[in-house]
C-alpha positions in Angstrom: 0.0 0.0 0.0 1.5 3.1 -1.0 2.4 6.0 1.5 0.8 9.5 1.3 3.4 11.5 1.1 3.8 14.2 3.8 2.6 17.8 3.4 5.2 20.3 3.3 2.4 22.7 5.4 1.4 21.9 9.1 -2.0 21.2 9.3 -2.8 24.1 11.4 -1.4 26.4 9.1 -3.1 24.7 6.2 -6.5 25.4 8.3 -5.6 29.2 8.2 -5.1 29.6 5.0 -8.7 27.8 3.7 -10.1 30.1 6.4 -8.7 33.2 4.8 -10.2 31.8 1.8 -13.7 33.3 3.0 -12.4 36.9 2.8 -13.8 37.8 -0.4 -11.1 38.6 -3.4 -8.4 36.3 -1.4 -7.3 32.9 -3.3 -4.9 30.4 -2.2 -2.1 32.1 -2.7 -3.2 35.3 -1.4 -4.0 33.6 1.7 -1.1 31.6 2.3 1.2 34.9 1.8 -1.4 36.6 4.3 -0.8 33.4 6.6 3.0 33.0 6.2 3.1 37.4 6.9 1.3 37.1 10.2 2.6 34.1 11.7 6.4 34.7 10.7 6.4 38.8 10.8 3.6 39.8 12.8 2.6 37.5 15.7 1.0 39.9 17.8 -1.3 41.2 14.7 -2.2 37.8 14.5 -3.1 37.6 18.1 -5.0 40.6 17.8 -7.0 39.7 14.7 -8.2 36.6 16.0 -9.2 37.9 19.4 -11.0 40.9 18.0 -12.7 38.3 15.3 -13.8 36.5 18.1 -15.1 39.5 19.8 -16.9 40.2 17.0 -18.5 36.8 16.8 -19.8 37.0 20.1 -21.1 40.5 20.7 -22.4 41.6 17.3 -26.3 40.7 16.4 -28.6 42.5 14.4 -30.4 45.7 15.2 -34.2 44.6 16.5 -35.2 47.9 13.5 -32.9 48.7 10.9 -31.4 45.1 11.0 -27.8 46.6 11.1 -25.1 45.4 12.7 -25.4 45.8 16.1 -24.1 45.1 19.8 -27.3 46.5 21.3 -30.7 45.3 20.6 -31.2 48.8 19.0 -28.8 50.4 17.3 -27.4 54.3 17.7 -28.5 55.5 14.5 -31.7 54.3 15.6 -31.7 55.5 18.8 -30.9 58.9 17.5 -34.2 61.1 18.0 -33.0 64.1 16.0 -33.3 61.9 12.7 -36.7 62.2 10.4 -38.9 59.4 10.8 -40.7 60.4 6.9 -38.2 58.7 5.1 -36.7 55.2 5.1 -34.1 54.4 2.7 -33.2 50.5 1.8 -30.0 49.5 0.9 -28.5 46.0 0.9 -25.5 46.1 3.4 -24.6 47.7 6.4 -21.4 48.6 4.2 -24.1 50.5 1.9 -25.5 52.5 4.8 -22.2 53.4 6.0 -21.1 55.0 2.6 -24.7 56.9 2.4 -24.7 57.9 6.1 -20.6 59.3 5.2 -22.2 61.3 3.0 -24.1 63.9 5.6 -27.1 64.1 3.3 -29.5 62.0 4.3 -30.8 62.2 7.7 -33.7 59.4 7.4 -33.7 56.1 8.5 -32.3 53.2 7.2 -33.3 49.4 6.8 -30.8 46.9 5.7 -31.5 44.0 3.8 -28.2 42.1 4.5 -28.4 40.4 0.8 -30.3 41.0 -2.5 -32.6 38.6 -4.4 -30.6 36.4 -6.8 -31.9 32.9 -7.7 -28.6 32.0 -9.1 -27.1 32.1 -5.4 -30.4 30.6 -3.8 -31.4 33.7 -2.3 -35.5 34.3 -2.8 -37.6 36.5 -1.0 -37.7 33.9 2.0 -33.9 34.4 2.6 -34.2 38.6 3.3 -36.1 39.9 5.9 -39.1 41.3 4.1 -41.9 41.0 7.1 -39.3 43.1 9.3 -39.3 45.4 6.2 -42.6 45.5 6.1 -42.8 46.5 9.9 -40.8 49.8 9.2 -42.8 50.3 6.5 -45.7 50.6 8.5 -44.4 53.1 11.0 -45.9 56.1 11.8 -45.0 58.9 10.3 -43.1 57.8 7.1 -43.9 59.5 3.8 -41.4 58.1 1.5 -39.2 54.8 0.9 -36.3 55.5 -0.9 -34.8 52.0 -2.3 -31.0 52.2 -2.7 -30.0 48.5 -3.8 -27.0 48.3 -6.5 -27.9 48.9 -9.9 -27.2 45.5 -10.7 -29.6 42.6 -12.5 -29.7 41.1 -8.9 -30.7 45.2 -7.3 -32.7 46.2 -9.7 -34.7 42.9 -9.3 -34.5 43.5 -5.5 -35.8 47.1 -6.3 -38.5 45.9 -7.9 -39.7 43.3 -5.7 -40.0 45.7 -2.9 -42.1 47.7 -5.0 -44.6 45.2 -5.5 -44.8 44.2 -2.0 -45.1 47.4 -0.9 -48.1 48.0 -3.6 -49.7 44.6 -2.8 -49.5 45.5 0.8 -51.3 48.5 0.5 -48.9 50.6 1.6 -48.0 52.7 -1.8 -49.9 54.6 -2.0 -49.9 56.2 0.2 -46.1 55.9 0.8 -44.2 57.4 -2.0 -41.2 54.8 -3.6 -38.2 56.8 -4.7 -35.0 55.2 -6.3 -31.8 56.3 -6.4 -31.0 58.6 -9.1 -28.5 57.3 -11.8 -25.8 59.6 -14.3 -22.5 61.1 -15.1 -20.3 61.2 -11.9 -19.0 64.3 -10.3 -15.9 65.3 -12.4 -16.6 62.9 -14.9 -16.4 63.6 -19.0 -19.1 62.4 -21.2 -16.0 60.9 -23.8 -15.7 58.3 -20.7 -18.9 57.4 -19.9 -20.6 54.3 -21.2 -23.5 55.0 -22.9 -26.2 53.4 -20.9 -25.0 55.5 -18.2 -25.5 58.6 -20.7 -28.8 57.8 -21.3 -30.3 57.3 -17.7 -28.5 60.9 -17.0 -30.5 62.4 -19.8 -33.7 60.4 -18.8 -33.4 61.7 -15.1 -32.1 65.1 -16.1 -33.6 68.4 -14.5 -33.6 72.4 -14.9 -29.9 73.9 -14.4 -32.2 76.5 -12.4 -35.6 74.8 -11.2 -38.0 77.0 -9.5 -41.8 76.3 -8.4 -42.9 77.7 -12.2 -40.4 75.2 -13.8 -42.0 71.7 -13.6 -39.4 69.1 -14.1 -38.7 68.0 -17.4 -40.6 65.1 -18.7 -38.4 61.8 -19.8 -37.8 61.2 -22.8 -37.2 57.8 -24.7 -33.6 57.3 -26.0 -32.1 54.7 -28.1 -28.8 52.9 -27.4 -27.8 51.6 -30.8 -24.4 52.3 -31.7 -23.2 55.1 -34.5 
């Protein structure tokens, strides 16, 4: 009977590196260079990483409203009376909130879906928390949902999903649905922009100067063939 040869890697380490595989973007061999680093370099970062993992692991839930990230049962941004209770804006991560709330422009609440619909991936509207949605929908006071998944196939399906729901629920209308808007980014130029995101700019464009006597601009359809 032949003899499996020995591995060259100890089998602690080889556990490490397959763990590190979870990170998204790292591959074996990113992982066993990020292994090798801490355990030959930087043992105390090591240390540190895996006690504050653990931390994480153990005191981290979910916010009871927004379904954040939480180590309370309610979260501060929750907690927070000074923010408007007429608007709730949906995005898919907590990472998404975090880059809308960064921006000081939106002082609404949030609810986070912690995924988006994609069938491919066996997510379905039973795998996001939709009755929980449905819950802040129903508070008192909100005017306006303001869906901002990803302007991906798998958002934009998400988008429209929780438009239905919220129409089949009887809750729009009243409740107005707002998406994000979509177009040329700050400082961009036009010679670098694809052209679907040309067209959606034109389609949501609006008066350089609006004013209560200028209406906005109706949309218009476009065509996308090429010259």
């Amino acid at each position: 009977m032949a003899k499996t040869a020995p591995s060259a890697m100890p089998a602690s380490l080889a556990a490490l590196v397959d763990a590190l595989q979870a990170l998204p973007g790292v591959g074996p061999k990113t992982a066993q260079r990020m292994a090798t680093h801490l355990l030959q370099s930087d043992r105390p970062a090591a240390e540190r990483l895996g006690q504050s993992l653990l931390g994480a692991l153990h005191r981290i839930g979910h916010c009871a409203r927004c379904n954040t990230f939480s180590e309370e049962p309610i979260c501060g941004l929750c907690l927070d009376g000074g923010r408007s209770e007429a608007q709730l804006c949906v995005v898919e991560t907590p990472t998404d909130m975090l880059m809308l709330e960064q921006t000081g422009s939106f002082q609404g609440r949030y609810f986070v879906l912690m995924g988006r619909l994609s069938p491919l991936d066996g997510v379905g509207p039973s795998q996001l928390p939709l009755p929980q949605f449905l819950e802040q929908a129903r508070r008192p006071g909100l005017e306006e949902v303001i869906i901002a998944t990803n302007f991906t196939p798998e958002g934009e399906a998400t988008a429209h999903a929780l438009e239905t729901l919220l129409q089949g629920q009887g809750l729009s209308p009243p409740l107005r649905i707002a998406r994000l808007a979509r177009g040329v980014p700050a400082g961009g130029e036009l010679e670098y922009v694809d052209l679907g995101t040309i067209a959606q700019a034109l389609r949501e464009r609006r008066p350089l100067s609006p004013s209560p006597e200028s209406p906005p601009l109706p949309p218009k359809p476009l065509s996308l063939k090429q010259p």
